[in-house]
CSV table of C-alpha atoms in Angstrom, one decimal:
chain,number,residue,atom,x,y,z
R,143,UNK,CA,-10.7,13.6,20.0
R,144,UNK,CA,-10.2,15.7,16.6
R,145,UNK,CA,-7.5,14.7,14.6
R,146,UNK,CA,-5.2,17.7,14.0
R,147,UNK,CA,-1.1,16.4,13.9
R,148,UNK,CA,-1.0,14.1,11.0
R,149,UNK,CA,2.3,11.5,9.9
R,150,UNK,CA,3.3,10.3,6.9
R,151,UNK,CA,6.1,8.2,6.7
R,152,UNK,CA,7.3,6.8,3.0
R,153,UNK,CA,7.4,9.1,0.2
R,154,UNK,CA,6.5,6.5,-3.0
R,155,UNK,CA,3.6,7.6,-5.1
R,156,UNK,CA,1.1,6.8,-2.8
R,157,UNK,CA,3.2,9.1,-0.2
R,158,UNK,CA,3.4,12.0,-2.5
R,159,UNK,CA,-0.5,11.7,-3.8
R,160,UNK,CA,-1.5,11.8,-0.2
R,161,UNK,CA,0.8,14.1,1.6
R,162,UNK,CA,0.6,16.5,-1.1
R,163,UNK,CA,-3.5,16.5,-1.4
R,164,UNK,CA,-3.5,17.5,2.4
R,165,UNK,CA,-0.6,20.2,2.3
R,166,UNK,CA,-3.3,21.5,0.5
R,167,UNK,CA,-6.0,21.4,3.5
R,168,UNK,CA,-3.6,21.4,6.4
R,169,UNK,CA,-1.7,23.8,7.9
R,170,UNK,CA,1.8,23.2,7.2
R,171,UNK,CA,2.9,22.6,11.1
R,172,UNK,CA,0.1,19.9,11.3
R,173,UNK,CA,1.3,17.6,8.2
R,174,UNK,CA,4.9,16.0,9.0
R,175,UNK,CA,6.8,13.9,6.4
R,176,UNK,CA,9.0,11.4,8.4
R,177,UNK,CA,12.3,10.8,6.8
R,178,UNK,CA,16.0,10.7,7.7
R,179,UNK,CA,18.6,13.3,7.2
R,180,UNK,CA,20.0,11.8,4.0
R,181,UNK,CA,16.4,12.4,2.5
R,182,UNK,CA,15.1,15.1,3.6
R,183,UNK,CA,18.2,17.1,2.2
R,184,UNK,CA,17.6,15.2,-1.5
R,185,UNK,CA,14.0,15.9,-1.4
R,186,UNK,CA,14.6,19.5,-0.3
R,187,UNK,CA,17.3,19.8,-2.9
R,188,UNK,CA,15.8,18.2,-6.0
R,189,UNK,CA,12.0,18.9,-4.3
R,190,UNK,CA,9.2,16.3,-4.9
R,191,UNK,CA,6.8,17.0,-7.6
R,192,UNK,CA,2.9,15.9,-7.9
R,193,UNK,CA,1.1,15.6,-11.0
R,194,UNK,CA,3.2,18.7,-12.1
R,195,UNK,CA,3.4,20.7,-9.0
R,196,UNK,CA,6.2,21.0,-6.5
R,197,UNK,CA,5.1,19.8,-3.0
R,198,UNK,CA,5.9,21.7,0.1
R,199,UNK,CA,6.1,19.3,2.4
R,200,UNK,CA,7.4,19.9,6.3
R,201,UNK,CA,10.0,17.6,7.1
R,202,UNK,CA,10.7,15.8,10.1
R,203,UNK,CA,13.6,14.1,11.0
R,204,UNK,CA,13.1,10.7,13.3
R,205,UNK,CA,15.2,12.3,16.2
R,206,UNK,CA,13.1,15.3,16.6
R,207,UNK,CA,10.9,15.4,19.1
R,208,UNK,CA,7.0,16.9,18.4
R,209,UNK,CA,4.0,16.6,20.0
R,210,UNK,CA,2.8,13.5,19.1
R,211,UNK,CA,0.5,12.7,16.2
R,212,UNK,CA,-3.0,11.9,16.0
R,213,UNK,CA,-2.9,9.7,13.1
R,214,UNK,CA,0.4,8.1,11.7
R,215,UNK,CA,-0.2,7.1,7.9
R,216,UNK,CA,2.8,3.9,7.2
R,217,UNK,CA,3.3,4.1,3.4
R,218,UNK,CA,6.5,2.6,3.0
R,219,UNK,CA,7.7,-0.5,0.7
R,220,UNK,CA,7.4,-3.3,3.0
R,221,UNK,CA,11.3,-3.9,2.7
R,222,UNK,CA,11.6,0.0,4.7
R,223,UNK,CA,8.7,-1.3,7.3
R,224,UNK,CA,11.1,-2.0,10.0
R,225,UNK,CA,13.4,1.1,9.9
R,226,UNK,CA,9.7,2.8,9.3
R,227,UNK,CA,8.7,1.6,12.5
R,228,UNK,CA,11.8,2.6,14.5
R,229,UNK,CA,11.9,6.2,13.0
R,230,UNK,CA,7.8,7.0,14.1
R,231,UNK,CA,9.0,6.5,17.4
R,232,UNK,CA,8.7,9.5,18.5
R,233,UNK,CA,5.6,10.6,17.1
R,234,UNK,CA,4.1,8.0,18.8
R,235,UNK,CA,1.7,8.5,21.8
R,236,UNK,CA,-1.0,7.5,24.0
R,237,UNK,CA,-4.0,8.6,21.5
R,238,UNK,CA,-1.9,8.1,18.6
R,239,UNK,CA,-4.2,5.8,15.5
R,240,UNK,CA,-1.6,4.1,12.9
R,241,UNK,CA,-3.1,3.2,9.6
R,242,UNK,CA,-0.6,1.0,7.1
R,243,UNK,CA,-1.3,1.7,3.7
R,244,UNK,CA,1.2,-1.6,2.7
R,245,UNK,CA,0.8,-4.3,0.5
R,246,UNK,CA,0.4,-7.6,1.7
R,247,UNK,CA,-1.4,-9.2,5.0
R,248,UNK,CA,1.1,-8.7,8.1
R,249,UNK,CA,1.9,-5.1,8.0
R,250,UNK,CA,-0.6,-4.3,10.8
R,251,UNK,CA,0.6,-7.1,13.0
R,252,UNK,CA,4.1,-6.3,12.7
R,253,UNK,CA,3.5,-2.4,13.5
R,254,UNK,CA,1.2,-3.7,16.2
R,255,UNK,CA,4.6,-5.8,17.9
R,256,UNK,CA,6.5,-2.7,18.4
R,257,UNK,CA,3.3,0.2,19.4
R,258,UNK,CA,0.3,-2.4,20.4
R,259,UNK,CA,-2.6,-3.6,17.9
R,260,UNK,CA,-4.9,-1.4,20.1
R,261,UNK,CA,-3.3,1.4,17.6
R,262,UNK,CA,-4.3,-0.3,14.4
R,263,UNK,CA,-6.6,0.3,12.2
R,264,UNK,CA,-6.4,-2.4,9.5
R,265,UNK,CA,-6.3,-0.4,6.2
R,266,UNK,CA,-6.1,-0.7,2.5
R,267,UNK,CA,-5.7,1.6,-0.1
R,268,UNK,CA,-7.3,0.3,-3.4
R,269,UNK,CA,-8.0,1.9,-7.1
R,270,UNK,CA,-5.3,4.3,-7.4
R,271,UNK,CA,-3.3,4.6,-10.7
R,272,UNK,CA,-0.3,7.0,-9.5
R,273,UNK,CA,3.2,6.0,-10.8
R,274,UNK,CA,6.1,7.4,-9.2
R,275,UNK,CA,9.6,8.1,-11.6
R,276,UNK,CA,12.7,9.4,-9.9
R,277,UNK,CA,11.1,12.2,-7.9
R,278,UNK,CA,8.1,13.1,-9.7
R,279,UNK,CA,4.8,11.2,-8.8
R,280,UNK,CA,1.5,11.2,-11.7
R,281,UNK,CA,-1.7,9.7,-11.1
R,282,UNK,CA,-5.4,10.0,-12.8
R,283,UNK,CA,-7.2,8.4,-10.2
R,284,UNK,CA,-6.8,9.1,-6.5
R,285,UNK,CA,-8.6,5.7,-5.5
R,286,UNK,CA,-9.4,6.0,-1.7
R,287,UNK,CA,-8.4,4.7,1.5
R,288,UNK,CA,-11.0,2.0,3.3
R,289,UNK,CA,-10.3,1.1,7.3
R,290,UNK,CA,-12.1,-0.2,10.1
R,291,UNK,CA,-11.2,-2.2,12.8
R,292,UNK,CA,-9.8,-5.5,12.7
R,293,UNK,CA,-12.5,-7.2,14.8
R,294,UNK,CA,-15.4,-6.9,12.3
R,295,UNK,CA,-19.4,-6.3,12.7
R,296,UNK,CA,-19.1,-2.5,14.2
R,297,UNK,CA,-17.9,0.8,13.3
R,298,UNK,CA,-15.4,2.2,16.7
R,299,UNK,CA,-15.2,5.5,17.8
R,300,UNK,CA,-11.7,5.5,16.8
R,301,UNK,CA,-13.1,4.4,13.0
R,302,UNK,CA,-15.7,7.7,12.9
R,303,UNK,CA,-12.6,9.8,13.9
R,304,UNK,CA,-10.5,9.1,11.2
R,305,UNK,CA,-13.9,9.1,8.6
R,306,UNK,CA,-14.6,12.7,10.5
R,307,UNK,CA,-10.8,13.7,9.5
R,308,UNK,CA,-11.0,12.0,5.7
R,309,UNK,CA,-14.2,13.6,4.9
R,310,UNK,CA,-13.1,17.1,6.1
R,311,UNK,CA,-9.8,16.8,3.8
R,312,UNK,CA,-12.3,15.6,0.9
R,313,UNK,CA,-9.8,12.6,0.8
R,314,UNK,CA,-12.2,9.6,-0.3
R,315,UNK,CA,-12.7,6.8,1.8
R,316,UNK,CA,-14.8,4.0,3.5
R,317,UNK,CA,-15.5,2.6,6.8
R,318,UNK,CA,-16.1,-0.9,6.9
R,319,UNK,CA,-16.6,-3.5,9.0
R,320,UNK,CA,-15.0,-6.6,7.3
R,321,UNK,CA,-12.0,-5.6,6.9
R,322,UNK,CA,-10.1,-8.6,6.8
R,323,UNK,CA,-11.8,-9.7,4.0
R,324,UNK,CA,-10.8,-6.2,2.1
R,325,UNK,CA,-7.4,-6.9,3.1
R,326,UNK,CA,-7.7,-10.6,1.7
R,327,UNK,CA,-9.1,-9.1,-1.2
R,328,UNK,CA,-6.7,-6.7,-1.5
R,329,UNK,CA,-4.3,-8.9,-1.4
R,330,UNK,CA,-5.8,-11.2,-4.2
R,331,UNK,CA,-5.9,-8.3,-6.3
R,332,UNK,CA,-1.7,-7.5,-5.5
R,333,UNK,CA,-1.2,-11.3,-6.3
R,334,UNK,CA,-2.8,-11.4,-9.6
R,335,UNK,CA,-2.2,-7.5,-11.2
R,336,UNK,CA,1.5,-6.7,-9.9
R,337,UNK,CA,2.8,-10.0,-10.5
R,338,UNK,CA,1.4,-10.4,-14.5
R,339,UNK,CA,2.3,-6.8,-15.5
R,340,UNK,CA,5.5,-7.4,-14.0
R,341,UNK,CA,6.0,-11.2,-15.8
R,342,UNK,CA,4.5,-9.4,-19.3
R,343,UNK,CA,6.3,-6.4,-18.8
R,344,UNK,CA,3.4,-4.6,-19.6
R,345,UNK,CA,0.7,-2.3,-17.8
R,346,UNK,CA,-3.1,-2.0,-17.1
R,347,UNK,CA,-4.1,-2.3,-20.0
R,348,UNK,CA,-2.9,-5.7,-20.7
R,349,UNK,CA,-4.6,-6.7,-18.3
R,350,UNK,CA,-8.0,-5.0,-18.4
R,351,UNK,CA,-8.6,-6.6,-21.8
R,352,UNK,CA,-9.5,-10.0,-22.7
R,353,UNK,CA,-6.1,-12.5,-23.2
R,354,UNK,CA,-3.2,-14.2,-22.2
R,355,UNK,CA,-1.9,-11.6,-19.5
R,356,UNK,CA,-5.6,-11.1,-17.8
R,357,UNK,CA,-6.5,-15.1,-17.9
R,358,UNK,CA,-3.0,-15.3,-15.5
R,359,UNK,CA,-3.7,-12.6,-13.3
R,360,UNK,CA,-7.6,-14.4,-12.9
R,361,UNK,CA,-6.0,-17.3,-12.8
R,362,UNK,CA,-3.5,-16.6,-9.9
R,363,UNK,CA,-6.3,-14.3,-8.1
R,364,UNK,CA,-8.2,-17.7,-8.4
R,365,UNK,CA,-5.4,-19.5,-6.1
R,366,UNK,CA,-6.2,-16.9,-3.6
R,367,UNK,CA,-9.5,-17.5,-3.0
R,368,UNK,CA,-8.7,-21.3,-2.3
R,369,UNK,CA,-6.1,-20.2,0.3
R,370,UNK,CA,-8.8,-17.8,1.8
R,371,UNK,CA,-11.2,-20.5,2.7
R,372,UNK,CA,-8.2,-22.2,4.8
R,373,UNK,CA,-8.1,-19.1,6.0
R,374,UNK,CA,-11.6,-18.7,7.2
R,375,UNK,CA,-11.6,-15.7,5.2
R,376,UNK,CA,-13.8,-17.2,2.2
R,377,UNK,CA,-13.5,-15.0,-0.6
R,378,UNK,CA,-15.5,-15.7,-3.7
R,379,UNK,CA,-16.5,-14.9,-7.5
R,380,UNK,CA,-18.2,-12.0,-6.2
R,381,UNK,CA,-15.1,-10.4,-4.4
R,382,UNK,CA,-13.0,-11.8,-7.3
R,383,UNK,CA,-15.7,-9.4,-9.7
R,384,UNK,CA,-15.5,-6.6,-7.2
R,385,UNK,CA,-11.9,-6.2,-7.6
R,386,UNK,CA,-11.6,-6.6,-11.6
R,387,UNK,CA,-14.2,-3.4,-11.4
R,388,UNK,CA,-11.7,-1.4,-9.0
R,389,UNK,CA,-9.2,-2.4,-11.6
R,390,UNK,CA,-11.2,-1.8,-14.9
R,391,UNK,CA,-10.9,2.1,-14.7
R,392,UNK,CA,-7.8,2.5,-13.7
R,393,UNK,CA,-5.5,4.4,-16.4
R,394,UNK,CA,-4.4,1.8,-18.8
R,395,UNK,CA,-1.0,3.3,-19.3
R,396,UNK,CA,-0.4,3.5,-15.6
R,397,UNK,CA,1.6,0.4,-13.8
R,398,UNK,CA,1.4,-1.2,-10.6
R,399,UNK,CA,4.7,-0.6,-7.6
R,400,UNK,CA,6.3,-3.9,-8.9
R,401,UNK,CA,6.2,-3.2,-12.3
R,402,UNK,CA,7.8,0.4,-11.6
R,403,UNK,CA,10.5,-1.5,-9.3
R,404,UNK,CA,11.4,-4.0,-12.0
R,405,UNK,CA,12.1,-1.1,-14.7
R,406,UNK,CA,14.0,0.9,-12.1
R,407,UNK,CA,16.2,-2.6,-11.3
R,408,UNK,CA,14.9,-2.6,-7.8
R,409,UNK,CA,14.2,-5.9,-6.1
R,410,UNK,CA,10.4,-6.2,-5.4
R,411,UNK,CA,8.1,-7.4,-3.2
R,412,UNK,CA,7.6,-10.8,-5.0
R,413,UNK,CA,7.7,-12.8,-1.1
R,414,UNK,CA,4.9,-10.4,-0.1
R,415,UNK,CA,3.2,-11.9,-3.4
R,416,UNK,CA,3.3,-15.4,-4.5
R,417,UNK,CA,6.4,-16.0,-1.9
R,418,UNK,CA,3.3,-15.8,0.5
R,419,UNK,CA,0.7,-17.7,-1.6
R,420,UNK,CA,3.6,-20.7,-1.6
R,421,UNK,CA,4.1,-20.3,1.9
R,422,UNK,CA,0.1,-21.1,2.2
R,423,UNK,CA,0.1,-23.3,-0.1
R,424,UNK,CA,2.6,-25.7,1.5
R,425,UNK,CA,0.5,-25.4,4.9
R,426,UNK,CA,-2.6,-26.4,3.8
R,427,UNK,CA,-1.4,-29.0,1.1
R,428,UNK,CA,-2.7,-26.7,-1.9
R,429,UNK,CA,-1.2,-26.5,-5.3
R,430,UNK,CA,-0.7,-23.0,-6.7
R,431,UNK,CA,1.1,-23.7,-10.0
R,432,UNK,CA,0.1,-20.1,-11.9
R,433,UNK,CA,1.9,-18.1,-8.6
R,434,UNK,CA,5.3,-21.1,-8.7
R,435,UNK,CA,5.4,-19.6,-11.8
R,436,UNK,CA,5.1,-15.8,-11.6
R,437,UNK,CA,7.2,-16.1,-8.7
R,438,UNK,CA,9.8,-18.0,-10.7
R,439,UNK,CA,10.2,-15.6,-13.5
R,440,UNK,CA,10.2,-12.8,-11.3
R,441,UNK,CA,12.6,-13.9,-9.6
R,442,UNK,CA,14.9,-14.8,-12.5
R,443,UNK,CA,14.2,-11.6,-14.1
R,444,UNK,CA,15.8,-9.9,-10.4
R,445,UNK,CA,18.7,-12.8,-10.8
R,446,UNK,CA,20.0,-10.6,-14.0
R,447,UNK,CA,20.1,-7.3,-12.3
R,448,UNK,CA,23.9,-7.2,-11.3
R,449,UNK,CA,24.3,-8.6,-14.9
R,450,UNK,CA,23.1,-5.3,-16.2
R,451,UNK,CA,24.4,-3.0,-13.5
């Protein structure tokens, strides 16, 4: 089955790189952006801008009723992920593939709760730089999307669709077959870089050179890796090195979702981060001192928002 009726639901900067790169390819019809009413009138009123260019996006409201999509793309904050997941409802059918674009390890399982894990793919999105302010989204790198199943060892029929799809959009990608380890790694990566640019109120480039700010995101990256042999996971220095190289060319002014959250006053995703590294921590009797601490002034720098509302 081809993959012709695409969903995106979220319109952050990873929304707006996407959904605008296939307006481009698709016809307009066959892209849908998912919002509710109260959105889709600001974004048609104020429009949504791309690296410059106004996107035309087709709307679609969660109570309308379409033929169902091939592929639904979740690329919501995970704080949205429920509402997300009640307003795709109705794109949602029998053939329908859901790929979750969101930080963290238990997006895919919770999707998977409402519309079966037999819809899944596991997914990560990895060594984009695109920052989004107000309604304008900028990026220099459009990093790429990697998926497989969650089962690993094979490449599914449903995993070669979506490639077939990717590849005829030019939107980069890669089909794996470990991808819980990407995820883990993924994750490792979230823990160390969003956290530190957030504590040093900095960006990526205090953290892609040598000091203080890059020895605490290794450092908290570090506590992952413990966690992930617990896990059964096992990831090592050589996934640890992997990662710094997906971060290394990244655009050293750009700056990570929590980062951008912080300077807009918005509450982040901090128990996604280290909130789940303590939660793992405390299960398997490990100490994780560098993320009690990131997660501590994090959360005390949220503490003084109503302060300076």
């Amino acid at each position: 089955m081809a993959i012709k009726k695409v969903c995106i639901i979220g319109l952050g900067a990873l929304g707006i790189l996407y959904g605008h790169h296939l307006t481009k390819r698709m016809p307009k019809g066959d892209l849908r952006i998912i919002a509710d009413q109260e959105r889709i009138r600001r974004y048609q009123s104020d429009s949504v801008f791309c690296n410059g260019e106004r996107c035309e996006f087709n709307y679609l409201a969660p109570e309308d009723v379409e033929e169902p999509a091939d592929l639904i793309i979740f690329a919501v904050k995970y704080s949205g992920l429920n509402d997300a997941i009640k307003a795709v409802k109705n794109q949602v059918g029998e053939h329908t593939i859901i790929l979750s674009a969101l930080n963290g390890i238990t997006s895919e399982r919770i999707i998977g709760q409402t519309y079966g894990i037999d819809k899944i793919l596991y997914c990560v999105a990895q060594g984009m730089d695109a920052v989004k302010v107000g309604n304008r989204a900028t990026y220099d790198h459009m990093g790429m999307l990697v998926f497989g199943e969650q089962e690993p060892g094979f490449i599914s029929e449903r995993v070669r669709e979506v490639a077939r799809f990717f590849e005829s959009m030019a939107v980069p990608f890669e089909a794996v077959t470990d991808m819980n380890k990407r995820i883990w790694g993924k994750f490792m990566l979230n823990v160390g870089v969003n956290q530190t640019v957030a504590v040093y109120e900095s960006n990526y480039g205090e953290i892609q050179k040598e000091g203080a700010a890059r020895d605490t995101m290794i450092a908290a990256m570090r506590e992952v890796m413990v966690l992930s042999e617990k896990e059964g996971t096992n990831l090592t220095e050589l996934d640890l090195k992997y990662w710094l190289n997906v971060l290394d060319p990244l655009c050293p002014e750009g700056k990570p979702s929590m980062r951008q959250d912080m300077e807009a006053k918005r509450f982040s995703e901090v128990d996604l981060f280290s909130g789940a590294v303590l939660e793992l921590g405390k299960k398997y009797g490990v100490s994780t001192p560098v993320n009690e601490e990131l997660y501590r002034r994090i959360k005390e720098k949220e503490a003084q928002y109503h302060l300076l509302a």
